[in-house]
PDB file of C-alpha atoms in Angstrom:
ATOM      1  CA  UNK A   1       0.098  -0.093  -0.053  1.00  0.00           C
ATOM      2  CA  UNK A   2       1.128   3.581  -0.837  1.00  0.00           C
ATOM      3  CA  UNK A   3       0.447   4.961   2.412  1.00  0.00           C
ATOM      4  CA  UNK A   4      -1.443   8.118   3.288  1.00  0.00           C
ATOM      5  CA  UNK A   5      -1.259  10.536   0.427  1.00  0.00           C
ATOM      6  CA  UNK A   6      -1.605  14.174   0.956  1.00  0.00           C
ATOM      7  CA  UNK A   7      -1.267  17.093  -1.644  1.00  0.00           C
ATOM      8  CA  UNK A   8      -0.003  19.462  -2.168  1.00  0.00           C
ATOM      9  CA  UNK A   9       3.239  19.165  -0.192  1.00  0.00           C
ATOM     10  CA  UNK A  10       3.894  22.773  -0.092  1.00  0.00           C
ATOM     11  CA  UNK A  11       1.472  25.612  -0.606  1.00  0.00           C
ATOM     12  CA  UNK A  12       2.277  29.420  -0.423  1.00  0.00           C
ATOM     13  CA  UNK A  13      -0.773  31.697  -0.684  1.00  0.00           C
ATOM     14  CA  UNK A  14      -1.575  35.381   0.027  1.00  0.00           C
ATOM     15  CA  UNK A  15      -3.884  36.218   3.042  1.00  0.00           C
ATOM     16  CA  UNK A  16      -7.636  36.077   2.105  1.00  0.00           C
ATOM     17  CA  UNK A  17      -7.177  33.375  -0.605  1.00  0.00           C
ATOM     18  CA  UNK A  18      -8.776  29.922  -0.451  1.00  0.00           C
ATOM     19  CA  UNK A  19      -6.873  26.854   0.326  1.00  0.00           C
ATOM     20  CA  UNK A  20      -7.690  23.412  -0.197  1.00  0.00           C
ATOM     21  CA  UNK A  21      -5.698  20.443   1.089  1.00  0.00           C
ATOM     22  CA  UNK A  22      -6.337  16.823  -0.100  1.00  0.00           C
ATOM     23  CA  UNK A  23      -5.593  13.373   1.655  1.00  0.00           C
ATOM     24  CA  UNK A  24      -6.240   9.905   0.437  1.00  0.00           C
ATOM     25  CA  UNK A  25      -6.049   7.397   3.433  1.00  0.00           C
ATOM     26  CA  UNK A  26      -4.710   3.885   3.288  1.00  0.00           C
ATOM     27  CA  UNK A  27      -7.328   1.585   1.691  1.00  0.00           C
ATOM     28  CA  UNK A  28      -9.446  -0.135   4.176  1.00  0.00           C
ATOM     29  CA  UNK A  29      -8.934   2.210   6.970  1.00  0.00           C
ATOM     30  CA  UNK A  30     -12.251   3.422   8.746  1.00  0.00           C
ATOM     31  CA  UNK A  31     -11.047   6.437  10.447  1.00  0.00           C
ATOM     32  CA  UNK A  32      -9.443   9.567   8.959  1.00  0.00           C
ATOM     33  CA  UNK A  33      -7.802  12.496  10.983  1.00  0.00           C
ATOM     34  CA  UNK A  34      -6.487  15.897  10.298  1.00  0.00           C
ATOM     35  CA  UNK A  35      -4.017  17.357  12.374  1.00  0.00           C
ATOM     36  CA  UNK A  36      -2.063  20.686  12.549  1.00  0.00           C
ATOM     37  CA  UNK A  37       1.508  20.913  13.719  1.00  0.00           C
ATOM     38  CA  UNK A  38       3.112  24.230  14.681  1.00  0.00           C
ATOM     39  CA  UNK A  39       6.081  24.953  16.795  1.00  0.00           C
ATOM     40  CA  UNK A  40       4.046  26.793  19.416  1.00  0.00           C
ATOM     41  CA  UNK A  41       1.266  24.343  19.907  1.00  0.00           C
ATOM     42  CA  UNK A  42       2.715  20.920  18.655  1.00  0.00           C
ATOM     43  CA  UNK A  43       0.169  18.590  17.095  1.00  0.00           C
ATOM     44  CA  UNK A  44      -3.487  19.297  17.357  1.00  0.00           C
ATOM     45  CA  UNK A  45      -6.413  17.289  16.163  1.00  0.00           C
ATOM     46  CA  UNK A  46      -8.704  19.270  14.048  1.00  0.00           C
ATOM     47  CA  UNK A  47     -11.325  16.749  12.890  1.00  0.00           C
ATOM     48  CA  UNK A  48     -11.779  13.027  12.414  1.00  0.00           C
ATOM     49  CA  UNK A  49     -14.189  10.951  10.358  1.00  0.00           C
ATOM     50  CA  UNK A  50     -15.398   7.356  10.832  1.00  0.00           C
ATOM     51  CA  UNK A  51     -16.707   5.736   7.592  1.00  0.00           C
ATOM     52  CA  UNK A  52     -16.715   9.179   5.831  1.00  0.00           C
ATOM     53  CA  UNK A  53     -18.873  10.781   8.662  1.00  0.00           C
ATOM     54  CA  UNK A  54     -17.449  13.886  10.693  1.00  0.00           C
ATOM     55  CA  UNK A  55     -17.453  12.551  14.161  1.00  0.00           C
ATOM     56  CA  UNK A  56     -15.690  15.349  16.115  1.00  0.00           C
ATOM     57  CA  UNK A  57     -14.729  18.782  14.819  1.00  0.00           C
ATOM     58  CA  UNK A  58     -14.235  20.437  17.976  1.00  0.00           C
ATOM     59  CA  UNK A  59     -10.558  21.205  17.239  1.00  0.00           C
ATOM     60  CA  UNK A  60     -11.559  23.239  14.028  1.00  0.00           C
ATOM     61  CA  UNK A  61     -10.302  26.663  14.921  1.00  0.00           C
ATOM     62  CA  UNK A  62     -12.840  28.751  13.162  1.00  0.00           C
ATOM     63  CA  UNK A  63     -15.471  28.795  10.793  1.00  0.00           C
ATOM     64  CA  UNK A  64     -13.074  29.456   8.197  1.00  0.00           C
ATOM     65  CA  UNK A  65     -11.931  25.656   8.444  1.00  0.00           C
ATOM     66  CA  UNK A  66     -14.150  23.107   6.894  1.00  0.00           C
ATOM     67  CA  UNK A  67     -13.467  19.497   6.067  1.00  0.00           C
ATOM     68  CA  UNK A  68     -15.361  16.949   3.883  1.00  0.00           C
ATOM     69  CA  UNK A  69     -15.103  13.113   3.145  1.00  0.00           C
ATOM     70  CA  UNK A  70     -17.109  12.389  -0.009  1.00  0.00           C
ATOM     71  CA  UNK A  71     -15.955   8.894  -0.151  1.00  0.00           C
ATOM     72  CA  UNK A  72     -13.726   6.258   1.483  1.00  0.00           C
ATOM     73  CA  UNK A  73     -10.615   7.223  -0.330  1.00  0.00           C
ATOM     74  CA  UNK A  74     -10.730  10.979  -0.160  1.00  0.00           C
ATOM     75  CA  UNK A  75     -10.868  13.967   2.152  1.00  0.00           C
ATOM     76  CA  UNK A  76     -10.379  17.774   1.855  1.00  0.00           C
ATOM     77  CA  UNK A  77      -9.449  20.398   4.467  1.00  0.00           C
ATOM     78  CA  UNK A  78     -10.584  23.982   3.186  1.00  0.00           C
ATOM     79  CA  UNK A  79      -9.518  27.222   4.726  1.00  0.00           C
ATOM     80  CA  UNK A  80     -11.445  30.309   3.454  1.00  0.00           C
ATOM     81  CA  UNK A  81     -10.413  32.910   3.741  1.00  0.00           C
ATOM     82  CA  UNK A  82      -6.689  32.015   4.892  1.00  0.00           C
ATOM     83  CA  UNK A  83      -4.809  34.057   7.415  1.00  0.00           C
ATOM     84  CA  UNK A  84      -0.971  34.319   8.358  1.00  0.00           C
ATOM     85  CA  UNK A  85      -1.804  32.714  11.600  1.00  0.00           C
ATOM     86  CA  UNK A  86      -3.078  29.567   9.610  1.00  0.00           C
ATOM     87  CA  UNK A  87       0.685  28.745   8.609  1.00  0.00           C
ATOM     88  CA  UNK A  88       1.555  25.369   9.642  1.00  0.00           C
ATOM     89  CA  UNK A  89       1.958  21.794   8.504  1.00  0.00           C
ATOM     90  CA  UNK A  90      -1.314  20.082   8.120  1.00  0.00           C
ATOM     91  CA  UNK A  91      -1.182  16.263   8.422  1.00  0.00           C
ATOM     92  CA  UNK A  92      -3.854  13.656   7.470  1.00  0.00           C
ATOM     93  CA  UNK A  93      -3.832  10.279   9.279  1.00  0.00           C
ATOM     94  CA  UNK A  94      -5.674   7.166   9.027  1.00  0.00           C
ATOM     95  CA  UNK A  95      -6.242   3.974  11.240  1.00  0.00           C
ATOM     96  CA  UNK A  96      -7.829   0.765  10.758  1.00  0.00           C
ATOM     97  CA  UNK A  97     -11.361  -0.125  12.726  1.00  0.00           C
ATOM     98  CA  UNK A  98     -10.983   2.052  15.687  1.00  0.00           C
ATOM     99  CA  UNK A  99     -10.027   5.546  16.819  1.00  0.00           C
ATOM    100  CA  UNK A 100      -7.505   3.952  19.208  1.00  0.00           C
ATOM    101  CA  UNK A 101      -5.722   1.795  16.468  1.00  0.00           C
ATOM    102  CA  UNK A 102      -2.210   2.592  15.328  1.00  0.00           C
ATOM    103  CA  UNK A 103      -2.056   5.944  13.536  1.00  0.00           C
ATOM    104  CA  UNK A 104      -0.545   6.070  10.007  1.00  0.00           C
ATOM    105  CA  UNK A 105       0.488   9.563   8.967  1.00  0.00           C
ATOM    106  CA  UNK A 106       1.046  11.175   5.533  1.00  0.00           C
ATOM    107  CA  UNK A 107       3.933  13.339   4.712  1.00  0.00           C
ATOM    108  CA  UNK A 108       2.038  16.527   5.592  1.00  0.00           C
ATOM    109  CA  UNK A 109       1.153  19.664   3.672  1.00  0.00           C
ATOM    110  CA  UNK A 110       3.399  22.633   4.369  1.00  0.00           C
ATOM    111  CA  UNK A 111       1.039  25.938   4.342  1.00  0.00           C
ATOM    112  CA  UNK A 112       2.412  29.237   4.347  1.00  0.00           C
ATOM    113  CA  UNK A 113       0.119  32.439   4.446  1.00  0.00           C
ATOM    114  CA  UNK A 114       1.572  35.592   3.592  1.00  0.00           C
TER     115      UNK A 114
ATOM    116  CA  UNK B   1      -7.678  17.382  29.523  1.00  0.00           C
ATOM    117  CA  UNK B   2      -4.714  14.987  29.076  1.00  0.00           C
ATOM    118  CA  UNK B   3      -1.382  16.583  29.154  1.00  0.00           C
ATOM    119  CA  UNK B   4       1.745  14.666  27.743  1.00  0.00           C
ATOM    120  CA  UNK B   5       5.365  15.908  28.471  1.00  0.00           C
ATOM    121  CA  UNK B   6       8.424  14.715  26.958  1.00  0.00           C
ATOM    122  CA  UNK B   7      11.718  15.296  28.574  1.00  0.00           C
ATOM    123  CA  UNK B   8      14.423  16.372  27.503  1.00  0.00           C
ATOM    124  CA  UNK B   9      13.361  18.339  24.655  1.00  0.00           C
ATOM    125  CA  UNK B  10      16.800  17.666  22.896  1.00  0.00           C
ATOM    126  CA  UNK B  11      19.163  14.967  23.375  1.00  0.00           C
ATOM    127  CA  UNK B  12      22.810  14.470  21.811  1.00  0.00           C
ATOM    128  CA  UNK B  13      24.618  11.298  22.285  1.00  0.00           C
ATOM    129  CA  UNK B  14      27.545   9.745  20.504  1.00  0.00           C
ATOM    130  CA  UNK B  15      27.161   6.810  18.193  1.00  0.00           C
ATOM    131  CA  UNK B  16      26.738   3.399  19.944  1.00  0.00           C
ATOM    132  CA  UNK B  17      25.276   4.408  23.258  1.00  0.00           C
ATOM    133  CA  UNK B  18      21.992   3.167  24.565  1.00  0.00           C
ATOM    134  CA  UNK B  19      19.629   5.755  25.478  1.00  0.00           C
ATOM    135  CA  UNK B  20      16.179   6.365  26.951  1.00  0.00           C
ATOM    136  CA  UNK B  21      13.681   9.029  26.105  1.00  0.00           C
ATOM    137  CA  UNK B  22      10.742   9.708  28.530  1.00  0.00           C
ATOM    138  CA  UNK B  23       7.230  10.378  28.168  1.00  0.00           C
ATOM    139  CA  UNK B  24       4.782  11.185  31.066  1.00  0.00           C
ATOM    140  CA  UNK B  25       0.956  11.752  30.890  1.00  0.00           C
ATOM    141  CA  UNK B  26      -1.336  13.180  33.602  1.00  0.00           C
ATOM    142  CA  UNK B  27      -4.519  10.988  33.291  1.00  0.00           C
ATOM    143  CA  UNK B  28      -3.469   7.364  33.787  1.00  0.00           C
ATOM    144  CA  UNK B  29      -6.841   6.040  32.304  1.00  0.00           C
ATOM    145  CA  UNK B  30      -5.485   5.544  28.906  1.00  0.00           C
ATOM    146  CA  UNK B  31      -6.527   3.033  26.136  1.00  0.00           C
ATOM    147  CA  UNK B  32      -3.007   2.765  24.492  1.00  0.00           C
ATOM    148  CA  UNK B  33       0.348   4.629  23.961  1.00  0.00           C
ATOM    149  CA  UNK B  34       2.090   5.172  20.657  1.00  0.00           C
ATOM    150  CA  UNK B  35       5.736   6.336  20.018  1.00  0.00           C
ATOM    151  CA  UNK B  36       6.383   7.921  16.710  1.00  0.00           C
ATOM    152  CA  UNK B  37       9.572   9.150  14.758  1.00  0.00           C
ATOM    153  CA  UNK B  38       9.514  12.148  12.933  1.00  0.00           C
ATOM    154  CA  UNK B  39      12.265  13.183  10.389  1.00  0.00           C
ATOM    155  CA  UNK B  40      12.653  16.849   9.357  1.00  0.00           C
ATOM    156  CA  UNK B  41      10.037  18.011   6.822  1.00  0.00           C
ATOM    157  CA  UNK B  42       8.360  14.455   6.855  1.00  0.00           C
ATOM    158  CA  UNK B  43       5.338  12.961   8.449  1.00  0.00           C
ATOM    159  CA  UNK B  44       5.101  10.848  11.660  1.00  0.00           C
ATOM    160  CA  UNK B  45       6.296   7.173  11.395  1.00  0.00           C
ATOM    161  CA  UNK B  46       4.802   4.769  13.810  1.00  0.00           C
ATOM    162  CA  UNK B  47       7.376   2.915  15.819  1.00  0.00           C
ATOM    163  CA  UNK B  48       5.551   1.118  18.623  1.00  0.00           C
ATOM    164  CA  UNK B  49       1.954   0.822  20.033  1.00  0.00           C
ATOM    165  CA  UNK B  50       1.387  -0.268  23.413  1.00  0.00           C
ATOM    166  CA  UNK B  51      -2.232  -1.246  24.627  1.00  0.00           C
ATOM    167  CA  UNK B  52      -3.098  -0.373  28.110  1.00  0.00           C
ATOM    168  CA  UNK B  53      -2.934  -4.110  29.212  1.00  0.00           C
ATOM    169  CA  UNK B  54       0.630  -4.450  27.944  1.00  0.00           C
ATOM    170  CA  UNK B  55       3.879  -3.420  29.839  1.00  0.00           C
ATOM    171  CA  UNK B  56       6.141  -3.308  27.015  1.00  0.00           C
ATOM    172  CA  UNK B  57       6.622  -3.623  23.327  1.00  0.00           C
ATOM    173  CA  UNK B  58       9.774  -4.390  21.311  1.00  0.00           C
ATOM    174  CA  UNK B  59      10.772  -3.786  17.740  1.00  0.00           C
ATOM    175  CA  UNK B  60      14.449  -4.453  16.627  1.00  0.00           C
ATOM    176  CA  UNK B  61      16.566  -2.114  18.841  1.00  0.00           C
ATOM    177  CA  UNK B  62      13.793  -0.366  20.091  1.00  0.00           C
ATOM    178  CA  UNK B  63      12.013  -1.230  23.344  1.00  0.00           C
ATOM    179  CA  UNK B  64       8.837   0.847  24.794  1.00  0.00           C
ATOM    180  CA  UNK B  65       7.531   0.256  28.304  1.00  0.00           C
ATOM    181  CA  UNK B  66       4.454   1.547  29.946  1.00  0.00           C
ATOM    182  CA  UNK B  67       3.496   2.289  33.429  1.00  0.00           C
ATOM    183  CA  UNK B  68       0.034   3.331  33.712  1.00  0.00           C
ATOM    184  CA  UNK B  69       0.025   3.811  37.447  1.00  0.00           C
ATOM    185  CA  UNK B  70       2.783   6.107  37.213  1.00  0.00           C
ATOM    186  CA  UNK B  71       1.627   7.961  33.958  1.00  0.00           C
ATOM    187  CA  UNK B  72       5.188   6.972  32.257  1.00  0.00           C
ATOM    188  CA  UNK B  73       6.311   5.364  29.235  1.00  0.00           C
ATOM    189  CA  UNK B  74      10.042   5.183  28.059  1.00  0.00           C
ATOM    190  CA  UNK B  75      11.462   4.508  24.828  1.00  0.00           C
ATOM    191  CA  UNK B  76      14.908   2.614  25.184  1.00  0.00           C
ATOM    192  CA  UNK B  77      17.047   2.697  21.913  1.00  0.00           C
ATOM    193  CA  UNK B  78      19.857   0.254  22.074  1.00  0.00           C
ATOM    194  CA  UNK B  79      23.328   0.829  20.128  1.00  0.00           C
ATOM    195  CA  UNK B  80      22.275   4.033  18.817  1.00  0.00           C
ATOM    196  CA  UNK B  81      23.114   5.175  15.095  1.00  0.00           C
ATOM    197  CA  UNK B  82      23.386   8.312  13.290  1.00  0.00           C
ATOM    198  CA  UNK B  83      20.137   7.131  11.216  1.00  0.00           C
ATOM    199  CA  UNK B  84      18.307   7.462  14.508  1.00  0.00           C
ATOM    200  CA  UNK B  85      18.645  11.196  14.714  1.00  0.00           C
ATOM    201  CA  UNK B  86      15.131  12.402  14.414  1.00  0.00           C
ATOM    202  CA  UNK B  87      12.399  13.680  16.723  1.00  0.00           C
ATOM    203  CA  UNK B  88      10.593  11.244  18.748  1.00  0.00           C
ATOM    204  CA  UNK B  89       7.049  11.812  19.853  1.00  0.00           C
ATOM    205  CA  UNK B  90       4.734   9.886  22.270  1.00  0.00           C
ATOM    206  CA  UNK B  91       0.971  10.087  22.115  1.00  0.00           C
ATOM    207  CA  UNK B  92      -1.700   8.772  24.343  1.00  0.00           C
ATOM    208  CA  UNK B  93      -5.230   7.795  23.869  1.00  0.00           C
ATOM    209  CA  UNK B  94      -7.899   7.912  26.684  1.00  0.00           C
ATOM    210  CA  UNK B  95     -10.083   4.891  27.637  1.00  0.00           C
ATOM    211  CA  UNK B  96     -13.335   6.530  26.244  1.00  0.00           C
ATOM    212  CA  UNK B  97     -11.856   6.511  22.831  1.00  0.00           C
ATOM    213  CA  UNK B  98     -11.058  10.061  22.582  1.00  0.00           C
ATOM    214  CA  UNK B  99      -8.204  11.409  20.480  1.00  0.00           C
ATOM    215  CA  UNK B 100      -4.808  11.002  20.839  1.00  0.00           C
ATOM    216  CA  UNK B 101      -2.689  13.584  22.745  1.00  0.00           C
ATOM    217  CA  UNK B 102       0.685  14.304  21.752  1.00  0.00           C
ATOM    218  CA  UNK B 103       3.755  15.274  23.540  1.00  0.00           C
ATOM    219  CA  UNK B 104       6.174  17.819  22.006  1.00  0.00           C
ATOM    220  CA  UNK B 105       8.841  15.589  21.247  1.00  0.00           C
ATOM    221  CA  UNK B 106      12.259  14.760  21.953  1.00  0.00           C
ATOM    222  CA  UNK B 107      14.880  15.953  19.271  1.00  0.00           C
ATOM    223  CA  UNK B 108      17.698  13.149  19.206  1.00  0.00           C
ATOM    224  CA  UNK B 109      20.869  13.596  17.564  1.00  0.00           C
ATOM    225  CA  UNK B 110      23.351  10.768  17.363  1.00  0.00           C
ATOM    226  CA  UNK B 111      27.034  12.036  16.570  1.00  0.00           C
ATOM    227  CA  UNK B 112      29.164   9.548  14.477  1.00  0.00           C
TER     228      UNK B 112
END
């Protein structure tokens, strides 16, 4: 299996622009997680899905952030409008069968908002 | 809320040394604990997953132990190599199936 695949790897945009990050989980994994990593706050869970259904989005910082999972093999995290404080590395992770199972991470999308 | 602490934040050792990385957590009611490795600019790679009923897990030169009652886990790396240089993170998961809480990591440098 190719593992968790994220795109783009790097994104540089200007404040106010819309940003869409994409993730393809490992085939057969039932859980998908979006994390954000910054130097100040470390790794934070933004939202997770079970069988394509959003279960807990309490970590989503503001209404500017939204996430979807239209099918078992694809998820997006959208920021609109983007702000400089959104600059971070965004990771997607998936796990098999249970939220407490082993987590497998993608390579991350490094976002810079100017 | 679960708080996860990793000490030291950075560690530098000569090649060949055995070393221990520490992870502590405030709520001992965990479901499992996972150790990860993160190379610069890369994602997190799972190293070991310890269920709450287990005391330790081993993979090659790595051994992770778990003491739930004291809220501690250690990652033991035997015969360290320059290729072990990376940031090591631990994450714990509550027994109610809540999210994994991550520590801030220990940055390890193994000097040839």
